[in-house]
Tab-separated table of N, CA and C in Angstrom:
chain	number	residue	atom	x	y	z
C	247	LEU	N	0.832	-1.185	0.000
C	247	LEU	CA	0.000	0.000	0.000
C	247	LEU	C	0.878	1.250	0.000
C	248	VAL	N	1.952	1.261	0.809
C	248	VAL	CA	2.846	2.402	0.904
C	248	VAL	C	3.569	2.625	-0.428
C	249	ARG	N	3.975	1.538	-1.096
C	249	ARG	CA	4.713	1.656	-2.351
C	249	ARG	C	3.783	1.920	-3.536
C	250	GLY	N	2.502	1.763	-3.365
C	250	GLY	CA	1.562	2.009	-4.457
C	250	GLY	C	1.520	0.913	-5.501
C	251	GLU	N	1.950	-0.277	-5.153
C	251	GLU	CA	1.944	-1.379	-6.103
C	251	GLU	C	0.526	-1.919	-6.271
C	252	VAL	N	0.245	-2.386	-7.453
C	252	VAL	CA	-1.059	-2.997	-7.716
C	252	VAL	C	-0.847	-4.458	-8.074
C	253	THR	N	-1.858	-5.247	-7.833
C	253	THR	CA	-1.806	-6.659	-8.174
C	253	THR	C	-2.098	-6.818	-9.652
C	254	LEU	N	-1.205	-7.476	-10.354
C	254	LEU	CA	-1.390	-7.724	-11.770
C	254	LEU	C	-1.897	-9.140	-11.975
C	255	ILE	N	-2.809	-9.271	-12.904
C	255	ILE	CA	-3.388	-10.570	-13.221
C	255	ILE	C	-2.803	-11.025	-14.547
C	256	SER	N	-2.213	-12.194	-14.551
C	256	SER	CA	-1.615	-12.750	-15.754
C	256	SER	C	-2.702	-13.468	-16.557
C	257	VAL	N	-2.814	-13.109	-17.830
C	257	VAL	CA	-3.822	-13.682	-18.717
C	257	VAL	C	-3.124	-14.192	-19.968
C	258	THR	N	-3.355	-15.452	-20.295
C	258	THR	CA	-2.764	-16.031	-21.499
C	258	THR	C	-3.840	-16.240	-22.550
C	259	ILE	N	-3.607	-15.651	-23.718
C	259	ILE	CA	-4.490	-15.821	-24.871
C	259	ILE	C	-3.792	-16.826	-25.783
C	260	PRO	N	-4.308	-18.055	-25.876
C	260	PRO	CA	-3.657	-19.062	-26.714
C	260	PRO	C	-3.818	-18.770	-28.210
C	261	GLU	N	-2.900	-19.289	-29.015
C	261	GLU	CA	-3.014	-19.187	-30.466
C	261	GLU	C	-4.335	-19.815	-30.899
C	262	GLY	N	-4.944	-19.220	-31.906
C	262	GLY	CA	-6.202	-19.743	-32.430
C	262	GLY	C	-7.428	-19.253	-31.687
C	263	SER	N	-7.240	-18.407	-30.673
C	263	SER	CA	-8.388	-17.889	-29.917
C	263	SER	C	-9.158	-16.885	-30.761
C	264	ASN	N	-10.491	-16.991	-30.727
C	264	ASN	CA	-11.314	-15.988	-31.396
C	264	ASN	C	-11.859	-15.034	-30.338
C	265	LEU	N	-12.677	-14.080	-30.770
C	265	LEU	CA	-13.196	-13.087	-29.813
C	265	LEU	C	-13.996	-13.733	-28.685
C	266	PHE	N	-14.738	-14.783	-29.003
C	266	PHE	CA	-15.521	-15.462	-27.969
C	266	PHE	C	-14.594	-16.060	-26.913
C	267	ASP	N	-13.500	-16.675	-27.354
C	267	ASP	CA	-12.525	-17.263	-26.433
C	267	ASP	C	-11.869	-16.188	-25.577
C	268	ILE	N	-11.454	-15.093	-26.213
C	268	ILE	CA	-10.790	-14.003	-25.488
C	268	ILE	C	-11.735	-13.387	-24.467
C	269	ALA	N	-12.982	-13.201	-24.855
C	269	ALA	CA	-13.989	-12.652	-23.938
C	269	ALA	C	-14.152	-13.553	-22.718
C	270	ARG	N	-14.225	-14.854	-22.953
C	270	ARG	CA	-14.377	-15.817	-21.860
C	270	ARG	C	-13.152	-15.796	-20.948
C	271	ILE	N	-11.953	-15.729	-21.530
C	271	ILE	CA	-10.710	-15.718	-20.752
C	271	ILE	C	-10.641	-14.476	-19.858
C	272	LEU	N	-10.963	-13.311	-20.415
C	272	LEU	CA	-10.911	-12.076	-19.628
C	272	LEU	C	-11.963	-12.071	-18.525
C	273	GLU	N	-13.132	-12.613	-18.814
C	273	GLU	CA	-14.171	-12.695	-17.780
C	273	GLU	C	-13.768	-13.678	-16.685
C	274	HIS	N	-13.245	-14.836	-17.085
C	274	HIS	CA	-12.818	-15.842	-16.108
C	274	HIS	C	-11.714	-15.300	-15.193
C	275	ALA	N	-10.875	-14.421	-15.721
C	275	ALA	CA	-9.807	-13.816	-14.908
C	275	ALA	C	-10.340	-12.735	-13.975
C	276	GLY	N	-11.638	-12.403	-14.114
C	276	GLY	CA	-12.239	-11.388	-13.257
C	276	GLY	C	-11.949	-9.967	-13.693
C	277	LEU	N	-11.589	-9.779	-14.967
C	277	LEU	CA	-11.219	-8.450	-15.447
C	277	LEU	C	-12.381	-7.660	-16.031
C	278	THR	N	-13.279	-8.321	-16.749
C	278	THR	CA	-14.379	-7.624	-17.409
C	278	THR	C	-15.404	-8.638	-17.896
C	279	PRO	N	-16.667	-8.257	-17.988
C	279	PRO	CA	-17.670	-9.200	-18.504
C	279	PRO	C	-17.427	-9.525	-19.982
C	280	SER	N	-17.692	-10.762	-20.361
C	280	SER	CA	-17.450	-11.182	-21.743
C	280	SER	C	-18.305	-10.386	-22.724
C	281	ALA	N	-19.513	-10.028	-22.341
C	281	ALA	CA	-20.379	-9.249	-23.235
C	281	ALA	C	-19.745	-7.902	-23.564
C	282	ALA	N	-19.054	-7.297	-22.608
C	282	ALA	CA	-18.389	-6.015	-22.846
C	282	ALA	C	-17.235	-6.184	-23.832
C	283	VAL	N	-16.514	-7.290	-23.719
C	283	VAL	CA	-15.405	-7.551	-24.650
C	283	VAL	C	-15.945	-7.687	-26.065
C	284	LEU	N	-16.995	-8.492	-26.231
C	284	LEU	CA	-17.573	-8.703	-27.564
C	284	LEU	C	-18.112	-7.399	-28.141
C	285	ARG	N	-18.765	-6.620	-27.317
C	285	ARG	CA	-19.339	-5.346	-27.782
C	285	ARG	C	-18.239	-4.365	-28.207
C	286	THR	N	-17.211	-4.237	-27.406
C	286	THR	CA	-16.139	-3.274	-27.699
C	286	THR	C	-15.281	-3.741	-28.874
C	287	ALA	N	-14.940	-5.013	-28.905
C	287	ALA	CA	-14.053	-5.529	-29.950
C	287	ALA	C	-14.736	-5.565	-31.320
C	288	THR	N	-16.058	-5.520	-31.356
C	288	THR	CA	-16.768	-5.501	-32.640
C	288	THR	C	-17.334	-4.122	-32.952
C	289	ASP	N	-16.954	-3.134	-32.176
C	289	ASP	CA	-17.369	-1.751	-32.424
C	289	ASP	C	-16.466	-1.176	-33.517
C	290	GLY	N	-17.036	-0.914	-34.680
C	290	GLY	CA	-16.271	-0.428	-35.821
C	290	GLY	C	-15.493	0.835	-35.528
C	291	GLU	N	-16.088	1.740	-34.772
C	291	GLU	CA	-15.405	2.996	-34.447
C	291	GLU	C	-14.169	2.734	-33.592
C	292	PHE	N	-14.306	1.832	-32.613
C	292	PHE	CA	-13.152	1.506	-31.771
C	292	PHE	C	-12.077	0.799	-32.598
C	293	ALA	N	-12.478	-0.116	-33.470
C	293	ALA	CA	-11.511	-0.816	-34.329
C	293	ALA	C	-10.750	0.184	-35.202
C	294	ARG	N	-11.472	1.164	-35.752
C	294	ARG	CA	-10.816	2.191	-36.570
C	294	ARG	C	-9.838	3.005	-35.729
C	295	SER	N	-10.176	3.278	-34.485
C	295	SER	CA	-9.283	4.043	-33.615
C	295	SER	C	-7.996	3.267	-33.320
C	296	MET	N	-8.041	1.962	-33.509
C	296	MET	CA	-6.867	1.107	-33.311
C	296	MET	C	-6.098	0.890	-34.616
C	297	GLY	N	-6.509	1.598	-35.669
C	297	GLY	CA	-5.825	1.460	-36.949
C	297	GLY	C	-6.313	0.289	-37.774
C	298	LEU	N	-7.485	-0.220	-37.462
C	298	LEU	CA	-8.056	-1.350	-38.186
C	298	LEU	C	-9.233	-0.874	-39.017
C	299	ALA	N	-8.996	0.146	-39.831
C	299	ALA	CA	-10.054	0.846	-40.557
C	299	ALA	C	-10.884	-0.048	-41.451
C	300	ASP	N	-10.268	-1.004	-42.128
C	300	ASP	CA	-11.032	-1.789	-43.089
C	300	ASP	C	-11.650	-3.036	-42.485
C	301	ASN	N	-11.565	-3.195	-41.187
C	301	ASN	CA	-12.053	-4.429	-40.584
C	301	ASN	C	-13.381	-4.280	-39.853
C	302	GLY	N	-13.560	-3.190	-39.137
C	302	GLY	CA	-14.790	-3.010	-38.373
C	302	GLY	C	-14.856	-3.901	-37.147
C	303	THR	N	-13.837	-4.700	-36.934
C	303	THR	CA	-13.775	-5.581	-35.778
C	303	THR	C	-12.308	-5.846	-35.449
C	304	MET	N	-12.060	-6.254	-34.221
C	304	MET	CA	-10.694	-6.577	-33.816
C	304	MET	C	-10.425	-8.073	-33.932
C	305	GLU	N	-11.411	-8.814	-34.429
C	305	GLU	CA	-11.243	-10.262	-34.604
C	305	GLU	C	-9.999	-10.555	-35.423
C	306	GLY	N	-9.121	-11.379	-34.867
C	306	GLY	CA	-7.905	-11.756	-35.560
C	306	GLY	C	-6.742	-10.801	-35.355
C	307	PHE	N	-6.997	-9.652	-34.748
C	307	PHE	CA	-5.952	-8.638	-34.573
C	307	PHE	C	-5.568	-8.444	-33.110
C	308	LEU	N	-5.962	-9.394	-32.251
C	308	LEU	CA	-5.574	-9.380	-30.840
C	308	LEU	C	-4.555	-10.506	-30.672
C	309	PHE	N	-3.296	-10.139	-30.496
C	309	PHE	CA	-2.214	-11.107	-30.551
C	309	PHE	C	-2.259	-12.099	-29.394
C	310	PRO	N	-2.096	-13.400	-29.722
C	310	PRO	CA	-2.043	-14.409	-28.654
C	310	PRO	C	-0.724	-14.315	-27.899
C	311	ASP	N	-0.814	-14.104	-26.618
C	311	ASP	CA	0.386	-13.922	-25.798
C	311	ASP	C	-0.054	-13.956	-24.338
C	312	THR	N	0.886	-13.786	-23.430
C	312	THR	CA	0.561	-13.646	-22.011
C	312	THR	C	0.698	-12.176	-21.646
C	313	TYR	N	-0.349	-11.639	-21.059
C	313	TYR	CA	-0.409	-10.225	-20.693
C	313	TYR	C	-0.618	-10.112	-19.197
C	314	LYS	N	-0.199	-8.989	-18.639
C	314	LYS	CA	-0.450	-8.682	-17.231
C	314	LYS	C	-1.322	-7.429	-17.177
C	315	PHE	N	-2.509	-7.589	-16.600
C	315	PHE	CA	-3.464	-6.493	-16.482
C	315	PHE	C	-3.832	-6.315	-15.017
C	316	CYS	N	-4.187	-5.083	-14.661
C	316	CYS	CA	-4.741	-4.863	-13.320
C	316	CYS	C	-6.256	-4.725	-13.464
C	317	ARG	N	-6.966	-5.008	-12.389
C	317	ARG	CA	-8.434	-4.998	-12.429
C	317	ARG	C	-9.006	-3.632	-12.810
C	318	SER	N	-8.300	-2.574	-12.495
C	318	SER	CA	-8.824	-1.226	-12.762
C	318	SER	C	-8.548	-0.760	-14.191
C	319	MET	N	-7.797	-1.546	-14.958
C	319	MET	CA	-7.454	-1.144	-16.321
C	319	MET	C	-8.706	-1.164	-17.195
C	320	PRO	N	-8.955	-0.094	-17.946
C	320	PRO	CA	-10.115	-0.075	-18.841
C	320	PRO	C	-9.976	-1.148	-19.925
C	321	LEU	N	-11.094	-1.736	-20.298
C	321	LEU	CA	-11.116	-2.762	-21.325
C	321	LEU	C	-10.463	-2.275	-22.614
C	322	GLU	N	-10.736	-1.044	-22.988
C	322	GLU	CA	-10.159	-0.489	-24.219
C	322	GLU	C	-8.635	-0.528	-24.188
C	323	GLN	N	-8.064	-0.293	-23.021
C	323	GLN	CA	-6.612	-0.321	-22.885
C	323	GLN	C	-6.082	-1.750	-23.013
C	324	MET	N	-6.812	-2.734	-22.479
C	324	MET	CA	-6.397	-4.137	-22.614
C	324	MET	C	-6.401	-4.547	-24.087
C	325	LEU	N	-7.496	-4.224	-24.777
C	325	LEU	CA	-7.609	-4.582	-26.192
C	325	LEU	C	-6.556	-3.849	-27.024
C	326	ALA	N	-6.304	-2.588	-26.678
C	326	ALA	CA	-5.294	-1.815	-27.400
C	326	ALA	C	-3.915	-2.441	-27.239
C	327	ARG	N	-3.595	-2.925	-26.054
C	327	ARG	CA	-2.301	-3.555	-25.824
C	327	ARG	C	-2.147	-4.803	-26.702
C	328	MET	N	-3.218	-5.592	-26.823
C	328	MET	CA	-3.168	-6.795	-27.664
C	328	MET	C	-3.052	-6.432	-29.143
C	329	ALA	N	-3.735	-5.357	-29.556
C	329	ALA	CA	-3.687	-4.917	-30.961
C	329	ALA	C	-2.306	-4.348	-31.312
C	330	VAL	N	-1.701	-3.607	-30.399
C	330	VAL	CA	-0.365	-3.055	-30.631
C	330	VAL	C	0.646	-4.200	-30.727
C	331	ARG	N	0.498	-5.189	-29.883
C	331	ARG	CA	1.391	-6.364	-29.935
C	331	ARG	C	1.252	-7.058	-31.289
C	332	PHE	N	0.006	-7.181	-31.786
C	332	PHE	CA	-0.212	-7.773	-33.107
C	332	PHE	C	0.519	-6.965	-34.175
C	333	ARG	N	0.329	-5.658	-34.154
C	333	ARG	CA	0.962	-4.806	-35.170
C	333	ARG	C	2.480	-4.939	-35.152
C	334	ASP	N	3.065	-4.992	-33.945
C	334	ASP	CA	4.514	-5.131	-33.822
C	334	ASP	C	5.001	-6.445	-34.429
C	335	ILE	N	4.346	-7.531	-34.081
C	335	ILE	CA	4.746	-8.854	-34.574
C	335	ILE	C	4.463	-8.959	-36.071
C	336	PHE	N	3.316	-8.497	-36.501
C	336	PHE	CA	2.946	-8.571	-37.915
C	336	PHE	C	3.946	-7.801	-38.768
C	337	ALA	N	4.294	-6.612	-38.332
C	337	ALA	CA	5.237	-5.786	-39.088
C	337	ALA	C	6.593	-6.479	-39.195
C	338	ARG	N	7.014	-7.076	-38.118
C	338	ARG	CA	8.340	-7.699	-38.098
C	338	ARG	C	8.360	-9.030	-38.863
C	339	GLU	N	7.368	-9.878	-38.643
C	339	GLU	CA	7.390	-11.233	-39.184
C	339	GLU	C	6.761	-11.367	-40.568
C	340	LEU	N	5.551	-10.841	-40.727
C	340	LEU	CA	4.806	-11.112	-41.953
C	340	LEU	C	5.067	-10.106	-43.062
C	341	GLN	N	5.129	-8.840	-42.731
C	341	GLN	CA	5.318	-7.853	-43.780
C	341	GLN	C	6.695	-7.969	-44.416
C	342	ALA	N	7.643	-8.512	-43.699
C	342	ALA	CA	8.967	-8.721	-44.270
C	342	ALA	C	8.915	-9.740	-45.406
C	343	GLU	N	7.935	-10.639	-45.358
C	343	GLU	CA	7.769	-11.678	-46.378
C	343	GLU	C	6.906	-11.210	-47.542
C	344	ALA	N	6.234	-10.077	-47.410
C	344	ALA	CA	5.280	-9.630	-48.419
C	344	ALA	C	5.968	-9.347	-49.749
C	345	GLY	N	5.253	-9.676	-50.802
C	345	GLY	CA	5.763	-9.427	-52.141
C	345	GLY	C	4.595	-9.148	-53.072
C	346	PRO	N	4.859	-8.975	-54.348
C	346	PRO	CA	3.790	-8.718	-55.300
C	346	PRO	C	2.792	-9.871	-55.313
C	347	GLY	N	1.516	-9.534	-55.341
C	347	GLY	CA	0.472	-10.550	-55.380
C	347	GLY	C	0.141	-11.159	-54.030
C	348	MET	N	0.812	-10.697	-52.983
C	348	MET	CA	0.532	-11.229	-51.648
C	348	MET	C	-0.805	-10.688	-51.145
C	349	LEU	N	-1.391	-11.425	-50.234
C	349	LEU	CA	-2.628	-10.980	-49.611
C	349	LEU	C	-2.318	-9.812	-48.686
C	350	GLY	N	-3.314	-8.962	-48.453
C	350	GLY	CA	-3.169	-7.851	-47.525
C	350	GLY	C	-3.250	-8.330	-46.085
C	351	PRO	N	-3.025	-7.445	-45.119
C	351	PRO	CA	-3.030	-7.839	-43.708
C	351	PRO	C	-4.326	-8.526	-43.270
C	352	ARG	N	-5.471	-7.946	-43.619
C	352	ARG	CA	-6.744	-8.552	-43.223
C	352	ARG	C	-6.899	-9.934	-43.822
C	353	GLU	N	-6.592	-10.070	-45.116
C	353	GLU	CA	-6.743	-11.349	-45.792
C	353	GLU	C	-5.804	-12.402	-45.204
C	354	LEU	N	-4.566	-11.997	-44.884
C	354	LEU	CA	-3.622	-12.932	-44.269
C	354	LEU	C	-4.123	-13.417	-42.913
C	355	VAL	N	-4.656	-12.501	-42.118
C	355	VAL	CA	-5.160	-12.869	-40.795
C	355	VAL	C	-6.345	-13.818	-40.922
C	356	VAL	N	-7.271	-13.517	-41.833
C	356	VAL	CA	-8.438	-14.384	-42.015
C	356	VAL	C	-7.988	-15.762	-42.486
C	357	LEU	N	-7.124	-15.798	-43.488
C	357	LEU	CA	-6.657	-17.077	-44.016
C	357	LEU	C	-5.932	-17.884	-42.941
C	358	ALA	N	-5.073	-17.230	-42.172
C	358	ALA	CA	-4.348	-17.923	-41.099
C	358	ALA	C	-5.321	-18.481	-40.057
C	359	SER	N	-6.372	-17.731	-39.760
C	359	SER	CA	-7.373	-18.198	-38.798
C	359	SER	C	-8.093	-19.431	-39.316
C	360	LEU	N	-8.431	-19.424	-40.603
C	360	LEU	CA	-9.122	-20.572	-41.197
C	360	LEU	C	-8.224	-21.808	-41.171
C	361	VAL	N	-6.967	-21.620	-41.531
C	361	VAL	CA	-6.026	-22.741	-41.540
C	361	VAL	C	-5.866	-23.284	-40.119
C	362	GLU	N	-5.734	-22.391	-39.144
C	362	GLU	CA	-5.574	-22.786	-37.740
C	362	GLU	C	-6.738	-23.654	-37.271
C	363	LYS	N	-7.958	-23.243	-37.616
C	363	LYS	CA	-9.139	-23.972	-37.160
C	363	LYS	C	-9.385	-25.247	-37.967
C	364	GLU	N	-8.978	-25.261	-39.222
C	364	GLU	CA	-9.230	-26.408	-40.099
C	364	GLU	C	-8.251	-27.555	-39.841
C	365	ALA	N	-7.026	-27.233	-39.436
C	365	ALA	CA	-5.987	-28.253	-39.270
C	365	ALA	C	-6.155	-29.010	-37.959
C	366	ALA	N	-6.296	-30.330	-38.066
C	366	ALA	CA	-6.365	-31.163	-36.868
C	366	ALA	C	-4.975	-31.330	-36.268
C	367	ASP	N	-3.956	-31.286	-37.130
C	367	ASP	CA	-2.569	-31.459	-36.705
C	367	ASP	C	-1.759	-30.300	-37.286
C	368	PRO	N	-0.899	-29.681	-36.504
C	368	PRO	CA	-0.107	-28.557	-37.020
C	368	PRO	C	0.678	-28.874	-38.293
C	369	SER	N	1.052	-30.121	-38.484
C	369	SER	CA	1.809	-30.478	-39.681
C	369	SER	C	0.965	-30.363	-40.955
C	370	GLU	N	-0.352	-30.283	-40.815
C	370	GLU	CA	-1.254	-30.164	-41.966
C	370	GLU	C	-1.432	-28.725	-42.442
C	371	ARG	N	-0.978	-27.770	-41.657
C	371	ARG	CA	-1.252	-26.358	-41.947
C	371	ARG	C	-0.754	-25.912	-43.320
C	372	ALA	N	0.447	-26.282	-43.696
C	372	ALA	CA	1.003	-25.838	-44.977
C	372	ALA	C	0.180	-26.357	-46.153
C	373	VAL	N	-0.252	-27.600	-46.071
C	373	VAL	CA	-1.053	-28.184	-47.150
C	373	VAL	C	-2.408	-27.489	-47.232
C	374	ILE	N	-3.049	-27.306	-46.090
C	374	ILE	CA	-4.362	-26.645	-46.058
C	374	ILE	C	-4.245	-25.211	-46.563
C	375	ALA	N	-3.204	-24.503	-46.138
C	375	ALA	CA	-3.002	-23.131	-46.606
C	375	ALA	C	-2.832	-23.107	-48.120
C	376	GLY	N	-2.102	-24.056	-48.661
C	376	GLY	CA	-1.913	-24.130	-50.107
C	376	GLY	C	-3.214	-24.385	-50.842
C	377	VAL	N	-4.024	-25.282	-50.310
C	377	VAL	CA	-5.323	-25.574	-50.926
C	377	VAL	C	-6.202	-24.327	-50.906
C	378	PHE	N	-6.294	-23.679	-49.749
C	378	PHE	CA	-7.124	-22.473	-49.646
C	378	PHE	C	-6.606	-21.364	-50.559
C	379	TYR	N	-5.291	-21.170	-50.585
C	379	TYR	CA	-4.726	-20.107	-51.416
C	379	TYR	C	-5.024	-20.370	-52.897
C	380	ASN	N	-4.874	-21.615	-53.331
C	380	ASN	CA	-5.178	-21.960	-54.720
C	380	ASN	C	-6.659	-21.772	-55.033
C	381	ARG	N	-7.523	-22.132	-54.106
C	381	ARG	CA	-8.964	-21.921	-54.316
C	381	ARG	C	-9.272	-20.430	-54.440
C	382	LEU	N	-8.616	-19.617	-53.625
C	382	LEU	CA	-8.822	-18.168	-53.715
C	382	LEU	C	-8.379	-17.640	-55.077
C	383	LYS	N	-7.214	-18.076	-55.539
C	383	LYS	CA	-6.704	-17.620	-56.843
C	383	LYS	C	-7.639	-18.023	-57.984
C	384	LEU	N	-8.296	-19.181	-57.851
C	384	LEU	CA	-9.188	-19.672	-58.898
C	384	LEU	C	-10.619	-19.151	-58.753
C	385	GLY	N	-10.880	-18.380	-57.671
C	385	GLY	CA	-12.223	-17.849	-57.442
C	385	GLY	C	-13.214	-18.898	-56.977
C	386	MET	N	-12.715	-19.941	-56.341
C	386	MET	CA	-13.570	-21.028	-55.854
C	386	MET	C	-14.066	-20.746	-54.433
C	387	ARG	N	-15.081	-21.495	-54.030
C	387	ARG	CA	-15.525	-21.466	-52.633
C	387	ARG	C	-14.509	-22.233	-51.792
C	388	LEU	N	-14.301	-21.794	-50.565
C	388	LEU	CA	-13.342	-22.457	-49.687
C	388	LEU	C	-13.911	-23.716	-49.045
C	389	ASP	N	-15.236	-23.796	-48.870
C	389	ASP	CA	-15.879	-24.951	-48.233
C	389	ASP	C	-15.217	-25.281	-46.893
C	390	CYS	N	-15.186	-24.304	-46.022
C	390	CYS	CA	-14.470	-24.399	-44.744
C	390	CYS	C	-15.480	-24.419	-43.587
C	391	ASP	N	-15.583	-25.547	-42.900
C	391	ASP	CA	-16.524	-25.682	-41.790
C	391	ASP	C	-16.351	-24.632	-40.688
C	392	PRO	N	-15.115	-24.305	-40.268
C	392	PRO	CA	-14.967	-23.321	-39.196
C	392	PRO	C	-15.590	-21.952	-39.514
C	393	THR	N	-15.636	-21.563	-40.782
C	393	THR	CA	-16.267	-20.276	-41.109
C	393	THR	C	-17.765	-20.349	-40.865
C	394	VAL	N	-18.364	-21.485	-41.216
C	394	VAL	CA	-19.800	-21.672	-41.009
C	394	VAL	C	-20.104	-21.665	-39.514
C	395	ALA	N	-19.297	-22.407	-38.738
C	395	ALA	CA	-19.501	-22.464	-37.290
C	395	ALA	C	-19.367	-21.076	-36.667
C	396	TYR	N	-18.410	-20.289	-37.143
C	396	TYR	CA	-18.233	-18.938	-36.612
C	396	TYR	C	-19.456	-18.073	-36.911
C	397	GLY	N	-19.970	-18.146	-38.140
C	397	GLY	CA	-21.164	-17.382	-38.509
C	397	GLY	C	-22.366	-17.766	-37.662
C	398	VAL	N	-22.523	-19.059	-37.405
C	398	VAL	CA	-23.627	-19.529	-36.558
C	398	VAL	C	-23.441	-19.007	-35.143
C	399	ARG	N	-22.191	-19.028	-34.668
C	399	ARG	CA	-21.916	-18.565	-33.307
C	399	ARG	C	-22.137	-17.060	-33.157
C	400	LEU	N	-21.913	-16.292	-34.219
C	400	LEU	CA	-22.207	-14.858	-34.158
C	400	LEU	C	-23.696	-14.614	-33.944
C	401	GLU	N	-24.512	-15.435	-34.584
C	401	GLU	CA	-25.965	-15.315	-34.424
C	401	GLU	C	-26.433	-15.850	-33.082
C	402	ASP	N	-25.760	-16.899	-32.590
C	402	ASP	CA	-26.116	-17.531	-31.322
C	402	ASP	C	-24.838	-17.841	-30.554
C	403	PRO	N	-24.374	-16.894	-29.695
C	403	PRO	CA	-23.103	-17.084	-28.988
C	403	PRO	C	-23.027	-18.351	-28.142
C	404	SER	N	-24.167	-18.952	-27.805
C	404	SER	CA	-24.142	-20.173	-27.005
C	404	SER	C	-23.963	-21.430	-27.858
C	405	PHE	N	-23.943	-21.279	-29.191
C	405	PHE	CA	-23.808	-22.438	-30.079
C	405	PHE	C	-22.469	-23.128	-29.871
C	406	LYS	N	-22.524	-24.407	-29.564
C	406	LYS	CA	-21.321	-25.220	-29.418
C	406	LYS	C	-21.554	-26.586	-30.049
C	407	GLY	N	-22.677	-26.713	-30.714
C	407	GLY	CA	-23.057	-28.006	-31.276
C	407	GLY	C	-22.375	-28.322	-32.578
C	408	ARG	N	-22.875	-29.360	-33.211
C	408	ARG	CA	-22.345	-29.807	-34.490
C	408	ARG	C	-23.040	-29.060	-35.614
C	409	LEU	N	-22.311	-28.858	-36.684
C	409	LEU	CA	-22.910	-28.226	-37.859
C	409	LEU	C	-23.865	-29.206	-38.524
C	410	ARG	N	-24.969	-28.665	-38.971
C	410	ARG	CA	-25.982	-29.457	-39.676
C	410	ARG	C	-26.043	-28.989	-41.124
C	411	LYS	N	-26.720	-29.762	-41.950
C	411	LYS	CA	-26.861	-29.411	-43.356
C	411	LYS	C	-27.530	-28.046	-43.500
C	412	THR	N	-28.465	-27.725	-42.611
C	412	THR	CA	-29.140	-26.418	-42.684
C	412	THR	C	-28.146	-25.282	-42.483
C	413	HIS	N	-27.132	-25.508	-41.640
C	413	HIS	CA	-26.097	-24.499	-41.436
C	413	HIS	C	-25.293	-24.287	-42.719
C	414	LEU	N	-24.963	-25.382	-43.402
C	414	LEU	CA	-24.163	-25.294	-44.626
C	414	LEU	C	-24.928	-24.642	-45.772
C	415	LEU	N	-26.251	-24.706	-45.711
C	415	LEU	CA	-27.087	-24.121	-46.769
C	415	LEU	C	-27.502	-22.686	-46.465
C	416	ALA	N	-27.297	-22.236	-45.227
C	416	ALA	CA	-27.712	-20.892	-44.826
C	416	ALA	C	-26.861	-19.829	-45.522
C	417	ALA	N	-27.513	-18.780	-45.939
C	417	ALA	CA	-26.804	-17.683	-46.616
C	417	ALA	C	-26.395	-16.636	-45.584
C	418	ASN	N	-25.091	-16.502	-45.365
C	418	ASN	CA	-24.545	-15.405	-44.565
C	418	ASN	C	-23.117	-15.169	-45.020
C	419	SER	N	-22.549	-14.068	-44.619
C	419	SER	CA	-21.232	-13.662	-45.138
C	419	SER	C	-20.086	-14.528	-44.622
C	420	TYR	N	-20.345	-15.462	-43.704
C	420	TYR	CA	-19.303	-16.347	-43.192
C	420	TYR	C	-19.401	-17.753	-43.768
C	421	ASN	N	-20.440	-18.041	-44.529
C	421	ASN	CA	-20.651	-19.391	-45.039
C	421	ASN	C	-19.877	-19.581	-46.342
C	422	THR	N	-18.691	-20.161	-46.232
C	422	THR	CA	-17.847	-20.339	-47.406
C	422	THR	C	-18.273	-21.536	-48.264
C	423	TYR	N	-19.376	-22.171	-47.896
C	423	TYR	CA	-20.007	-23.150	-48.787
C	423	TYR	C	-20.941	-22.434	-49.748
C	424	GLN	N	-21.303	-21.184	-49.406
C	424	GLN	CA	-22.236	-20.417	-50.216
C	424	GLN	C	-21.583	-19.235	-50.927
C	425	ILE	N	-20.519	-18.704	-50.357
C	425	ILE	CA	-19.856	-17.536	-50.958
C	425	ILE	C	-18.478	-17.927	-51.468
C	426	LYS	N	-17.976	-17.194	-52.421
C	426	LYS	CA	-16.611	-17.413	-52.910
C	426	LYS	C	-15.673	-16.440	-52.212
C	427	GLY	N	-14.467	-16.866	-52.010
C	427	GLY	CA	-13.472	-15.995	-51.380
C	427	GLY	C	-13.500	-16.080	-49.872
C	428	LEU	N	-12.818	-15.144	-49.261
C	428	LEU	CA	-12.724	-15.092	-47.803
C	428	LEU	C	-13.981	-14.472	-47.207
C	429	PRO	N	-14.353	-14.940	-46.023
C	429	PRO	CA	-15.512	-14.314	-45.357
C	429	PRO	C	-15.167	-12.921	-44.855
């Protein structure tokens, strides 16, 4: 109390976490309600303030890492720290590899997320990424189950069930069985 130290809470965001996972992790740590995380992270104005102008959401732009937050820290500051970490790593690792015809930052993040969720084994990632990239170049549908599940979960955050044929036939911007290209 005399030194003015605060208790920091260590929070680990694993690779492959989506906004629903991050919201649950922050709530479980006692930092903020999950509904507030989902609302703020999908607020287009807030995303633009973080330099994510063309996304309208922070999905995919919150870097998986271990962070230390205090309970009094505003949610916006927590999300900003994760977004800045993403930008730092992305600039150093991915943009150095960029060349003519490469996907943009948003497209790379979406594609990486799809590959992460589609691969049962990490050794399959390169093959899956190649298949998806070739389908994109040919203007084909990706036919990716995780995109459909994500779209269903956006409509019903409690959805944890199995995908049904009705889900695959539903028209929404995340159903890559119905749309061509990235969601």
